[in-house]
Amino acid sequence: MKALLDWLDRRTGYRRIIEYSLYENIPGGARWRYVWGSTLVFCLSVQLVTGFVLWMAYSPSSQTAWESVYFIQNEMNGGWLLRGLHHFTASVMNVLLVLHLMQVVIDGAYKAPREFNFWFGLGLLQLVLALSLTGYLLPWDQKGYWATKVATNIMGIIPLIGPALQRLIIGGPDYGHHTLTRFFALHAGILPACVVALLTWHIFLFRRHGITAKDPKRKPDEYFWPDQVLNDAVACLAVLATVLFLVLRPWLFRTGGDLGAELAAPADPAETYSAARPEWYFLFLFEFLKFFPGGTEIWGAIVIPGFILLIIFLMPIIGRWNLGHRFNVGLAFSLLGGVLFLTFLAITKDRRDPAYKVAVEEARRNAERVKVLAQAPNGIPPEGAATLLRNDPLTQGPKLFARNCASCHRYDGHDGTGRVPTTTYVVKTNETLRDVAKLHEMTEPELMSLNQLKTNRVGLNQELKVYEKQSASDLKDFASRAWIAGLLDPQRIDSLQYFGGTKFKEGKMVKFLKKDIAAFSPDRKEQLKKVIAALSAEAGLQSQRSLDQRDAALIGEGTTLVAGEVMRCTECHQFHKPDEDATAPDLTGFGSRDWLIDFISDPAHGRFYGKRNDRMPAFGRDKVLDDHAIGLIADWLRGDWYTPAPE
Amino acid sequence: METPELPPQPARRNFIKKACALVVGAVGGLVPVVSGLMVFLDPLRRESQDHDAAQIASLDALPEDGVPRKFSVIASHTDAWNRVPRVPVGAVYLRRIGDKQVQAFNVICPHAGCFVDYDGTRRIYHCPCHNSSFALDGRIADPKSPSPRGLDELEVEIRNQNEIWVKFRNFRAGEKEKIPA
């Protein structure tokens, strides 16, 4: 064995290398305060190992980046762990860098002859920040996309070279395939190569000048191996434990959500993303930028940070004087304090902002929904996962409804997205809060919380936010048996839920209900139930499929009743046979997808309300919405969207 | 750099420290390496796709004299995250061997996986890579052919009198036996 090792040593000189790396003298012996540099080397190694494997599964293009990351995260063995380690080690690395830098400044380790090593360290810090920034975009999710857009747009405001620099970084005038290929080349190639080169020199210089020993020395000198190595190894293990804790946090605290790094919905330039924030270690810059009004951003984004960086760069020179060193330490602490304060400010502002909370909740919903759709039997189409959400009635329906329908209609009392449309009401003479609440069919506490009132006293001409009354029907469960039963209920047809807010409140149907149906005999009332079942079956709703199958016989009888003369439906409505004299909406296929699409497209068509149409726009005929959008609204109202089969 | 003299340390304490340093270091290094290996080895647990029989062509499209013709196989295909319902997944040679009988071969050479051509003048299938050649019935035509087996024949079914349906599969190259890939 020894002969073999001797042979190896003569040819490779490995013993000298090991000796050189392990038997470094540490004046005053091993100490915990010397571990920071080693933890950073450890982090970099973790990033290299995890990064190389991520690289094997990552595909940089705008149709495959999110998709490949989704696949790593959700489909590949241990992918979530790998991605989580890479993501959170980056976070931890930024913290460690700051700690390392602070220690160097406090201990005066930047002083001669170590100036260059300090500058190399600063270079490494910037490279790591650049790695964080470029890595944030690579998953091509909404979060990374919008946050990185802000960063590259800021780059564009640099005088003279800004626009060209921006184009070079993002690979063209707009975000796309080449943005990803360039960011990826930077993130996985150029920047890591620079880091390795600079770090090698950094460590070489560190060995050349030796460790900056902290006085007073408490122990005799020791070698690096084994005491300091043990300290370093324990510190690295603690770093790893922290990272693992962050990766496993959703599981440890049972908060739900993905283990490891978050993956938002796929990037979509047409979808707002108000929850866009940079990664937490850039939040201070984000907050800092808010202090600069339009046109002066360059001061906040480039000039002031650049100036601060320059002073830090000059620290070894300033530190030559005793007072200078104190200035450096003071500056380092105040900068750290400033960064922490700005970060704290950014986080608390967001915490207190209800609009931000709504945006975050919506982002979470979309991220979860797209995962469900990607796992559906149809999988992800080659056009990319963004189309899954664009074509999903559950995602698009509420938004389209809120924008186009909720000025009159409601969906379970709100605008589809959970918000109730509001309007302003001016308090009149002698009106109390109770009067105002009653007038707008609200409860007093509702009114108080909506206006953030602390007491129930209101004054004359006070402006109050009130729920806007709906002026057309509530379309939750449209065409279901319950919905039709309500429509055909003489007590409810003229309520706001149905025709109460429309001109049909005074129409023939309401009169017919109040006079004739209200006077139905018990037998007739039984028949009416069959009519309701039959009309509802015309819609073919997914939620009623088993009910409709079970009641096939009853529905058959009901259909005959609707078509017949006893129930008098066909006096005004058309039902399964053309009737030119029909004056009310066609009941053939009532509530089916085709019926709804035709109705939304043109409610004033002869088949529906004709000239009697109240205020509803012809969304299709007048090209307010395209066929795709109308289809999405129809599908959403019918509850027709993909849901995974229960396991 | 000179190595200064160090006071001798008790051997046992040193040994325990060394062992601890190695173990702790190894644990720290192992976690990222193992997570990387898990993802790296993920392809090993993925199963190859088994296609259902696909309709390739109609009988009328094949010459009566048994000369083969090449057709694309259109089937659903899963490629990592993408699922495509209809996409070319390979190609086959079809030839008539009777009034209502058809023989189908995968176009891939069983030697090393090149795309085999049909040479109409010599009436053989010829592989452009290493000169494997196969007779019309798919058997090895030349005793010096580098291919270890004849062309891979696929299951054919004639449906509705005229439709040719083929159960498409790929097989491992370089093996004497036909083993599904």
mmCIF file of C-alpha atoms in Angstrom, chain A residues 20 25 42 46 49 53 56 59 64 67-68 71 75-79 81-82 85 207 221-223 225-227 229-230 233-234 237 240 376-382, chain B residues 1-7 9 13-14 16-22 24-25 27-29 31-33 35-40 42-43 45-46 80-84:
data_model
loop_
_atom_site.group_PDB
_atom_site.id
_atom_site.type_symbol
_atom_site.label_atom_id
_atom_site.label_comp_id
_atom_site.label_asym_id
_atom_site.label_seq_id
_atom_site.Cartn_x
_atom_site.Cartn_y
_atom_site.Cartn_z
ATOM 1 C CA TYR A 20 -0.404 22.629 1.980
ATOM 2 C CA ASN A 25 -0.865 27.821 10.696
ATOM 3 C CA PHE A 42 -19.485 25.298 1.098
ATOM 4 C CA VAL A 46 -23.728 23.194 -3.018
ATOM 5 C CA VAL A 49 -23.531 20.476 -7.494
ATOM 6 C CA VAL A 53 -28.099 18.638 -12.069
ATOM 7 C CA MET A 56 -29.594 18.669 -16.969
ATOM 8 C CA SER A 59 -34.855 24.000 -20.866
ATOM 9 C CA THR A 64 -40.332 25.312 -21.964
ATOM 10 C CA GLU A 67 -42.600 23.694 -17.927
ATOM 11 C CA SER A 68 -39.225 22.084 -17.295
ATOM 12 C CA PHE A 71 -41.371 18.948 -14.187
ATOM 13 C CA GLU A 75 -42.484 14.979 -11.462
ATOM 14 C CA MET A 76 -38.825 14.143 -10.992
ATOM 15 C CA ASN A 77 -37.576 12.076 -8.087
ATOM 16 C CA GLY A 78 -36.273 14.411 -5.397
ATOM 17 C CA GLY A 79 -36.613 17.406 -7.741
ATOM 18 C CA LEU A 81 -35.379 18.921 -2.713
ATOM 19 C CA LEU A 82 -32.771 19.736 -5.338
ATOM 20 C CA LEU A 85 -31.532 23.441 -1.815
ATOM 21 C CA ARG A 207 -3.114 31.892 2.247
ATOM 22 C CA ASP A 221 -0.886 28.310 17.461
ATOM 23 C CA GLU A 222 -2.574 25.350 15.761
ATOM 24 C CA TYR A 223 -2.825 23.883 12.332
ATOM 25 C CA TRP A 225 -6.413 20.453 10.452
ATOM 26 C CA PRO A 226 -8.157 19.111 12.443
ATOM 27 C CA ASP A 227 -9.413 21.731 14.929
ATOM 28 C CA VAL A 229 -11.675 21.993 9.982
ATOM 29 C CA LEU A 230 -13.991 20.567 12.622
ATOM 30 C CA ALA A 233 -17.541 21.475 9.162
ATOM 31 C CA VAL A 234 -19.933 22.048 12.049
ATOM 32 C CA LEU A 237 -23.641 21.609 8.723
ATOM 33 C CA LEU A 240 -27.196 23.121 5.607
ATOM 34 C CA ALA A 376 -54.701 16.613 -16.143
ATOM 35 C CA PRO A 377 -54.743 13.843 -18.770
ATOM 36 C CA ASN A 378 -54.139 16.357 -21.569
ATOM 37 C CA GLY A 379 -50.953 17.545 -19.885
ATOM 38 C CA ILE A 380 -49.065 20.625 -21.016
ATOM 39 C CA PRO A 381 -49.494 21.491 -24.701
ATOM 40 C CA PRO A 382 -46.385 22.298 -26.763
ATOM 41 C CA MET B 1 5.808 29.585 3.985
ATOM 42 C CA GLU B 2 7.420 27.857 6.912
ATOM 43 C CA THR B 3 5.628 25.512 9.214
ATOM 44 C CA PRO B 4 6.121 26.555 12.811
ATOM 45 C CA GLU B 5 6.679 24.020 15.510
ATOM 46 C CA LEU B 6 3.494 23.079 17.299
ATOM 47 C CA PRO B 7 3.151 21.718 20.760
ATOM 48 C CA GLN B 9 -1.305 17.177 21.295
ATOM 49 C CA ARG B 13 -8.104 13.647 21.317
ATOM 50 C CA ASN B 14 -6.658 14.382 17.906
ATOM 51 C CA ILE B 16 -11.559 11.861 17.708
ATOM 52 C CA LYS B 17 -11.421 15.379 16.310
ATOM 53 C CA LYS B 18 -10.232 14.126 12.942
ATOM 54 C CA ALA B 19 -12.938 11.491 12.817
ATOM 55 C CA CYS B 20 -15.593 14.023 13.796
ATOM 56 C CA ALA B 21 -14.399 16.532 11.194
ATOM 57 C CA LEU B 22 -14.561 13.865 8.485
ATOM 58 C CA VAL B 24 -19.537 16.058 9.870
ATOM 59 C CA GLY B 25 -17.999 17.184 6.588
ATOM 60 C CA VAL B 27 -22.819 14.533 6.105
ATOM 61 C CA GLY B 28 -22.845 18.140 4.907
ATOM 62 C CA GLY B 29 -21.553 17.167 1.496
ATOM 63 C CA VAL B 31 -27.150 15.935 1.226
ATOM 64 C CA PRO B 32 -26.696 18.036 -1.933
ATOM 65 C CA VAL B 33 -24.931 15.172 -3.708
ATOM 66 C CA SER B 35 -30.450 15.082 -3.951
ATOM 67 C CA GLY B 36 -28.556 15.669 -7.185
ATOM 68 C CA LEU B 37 -28.119 11.934 -7.757
ATOM 69 C CA MET B 38 -31.833 11.306 -7.222
ATOM 70 C CA VAL B 39 -32.752 13.729 -9.986
ATOM 71 C CA PHE B 40 -29.889 12.523 -12.171
ATOM 72 C CA ASP B 42 -34.749 9.825 -12.414
ATOM 73 C CA PRO B 43 -34.733 8.642 -16.068
ATOM 74 C CA ARG B 45 -37.543 4.792 -13.382
ATOM 75 C CA ARG B 46 -39.419 6.150 -16.412
ATOM 76 C CA ALA B 80 -41.275 14.895 -20.399
ATOM 77 C CA TRP B 81 -43.863 17.605 -19.614
ATOM 78 C CA ASN B 82 -45.471 17.811 -23.051
ATOM 79 C CA ARG B 83 -48.323 15.600 -24.119
ATOM 80 C CA VAL B 84 -49.149 15.827 -27.812
#
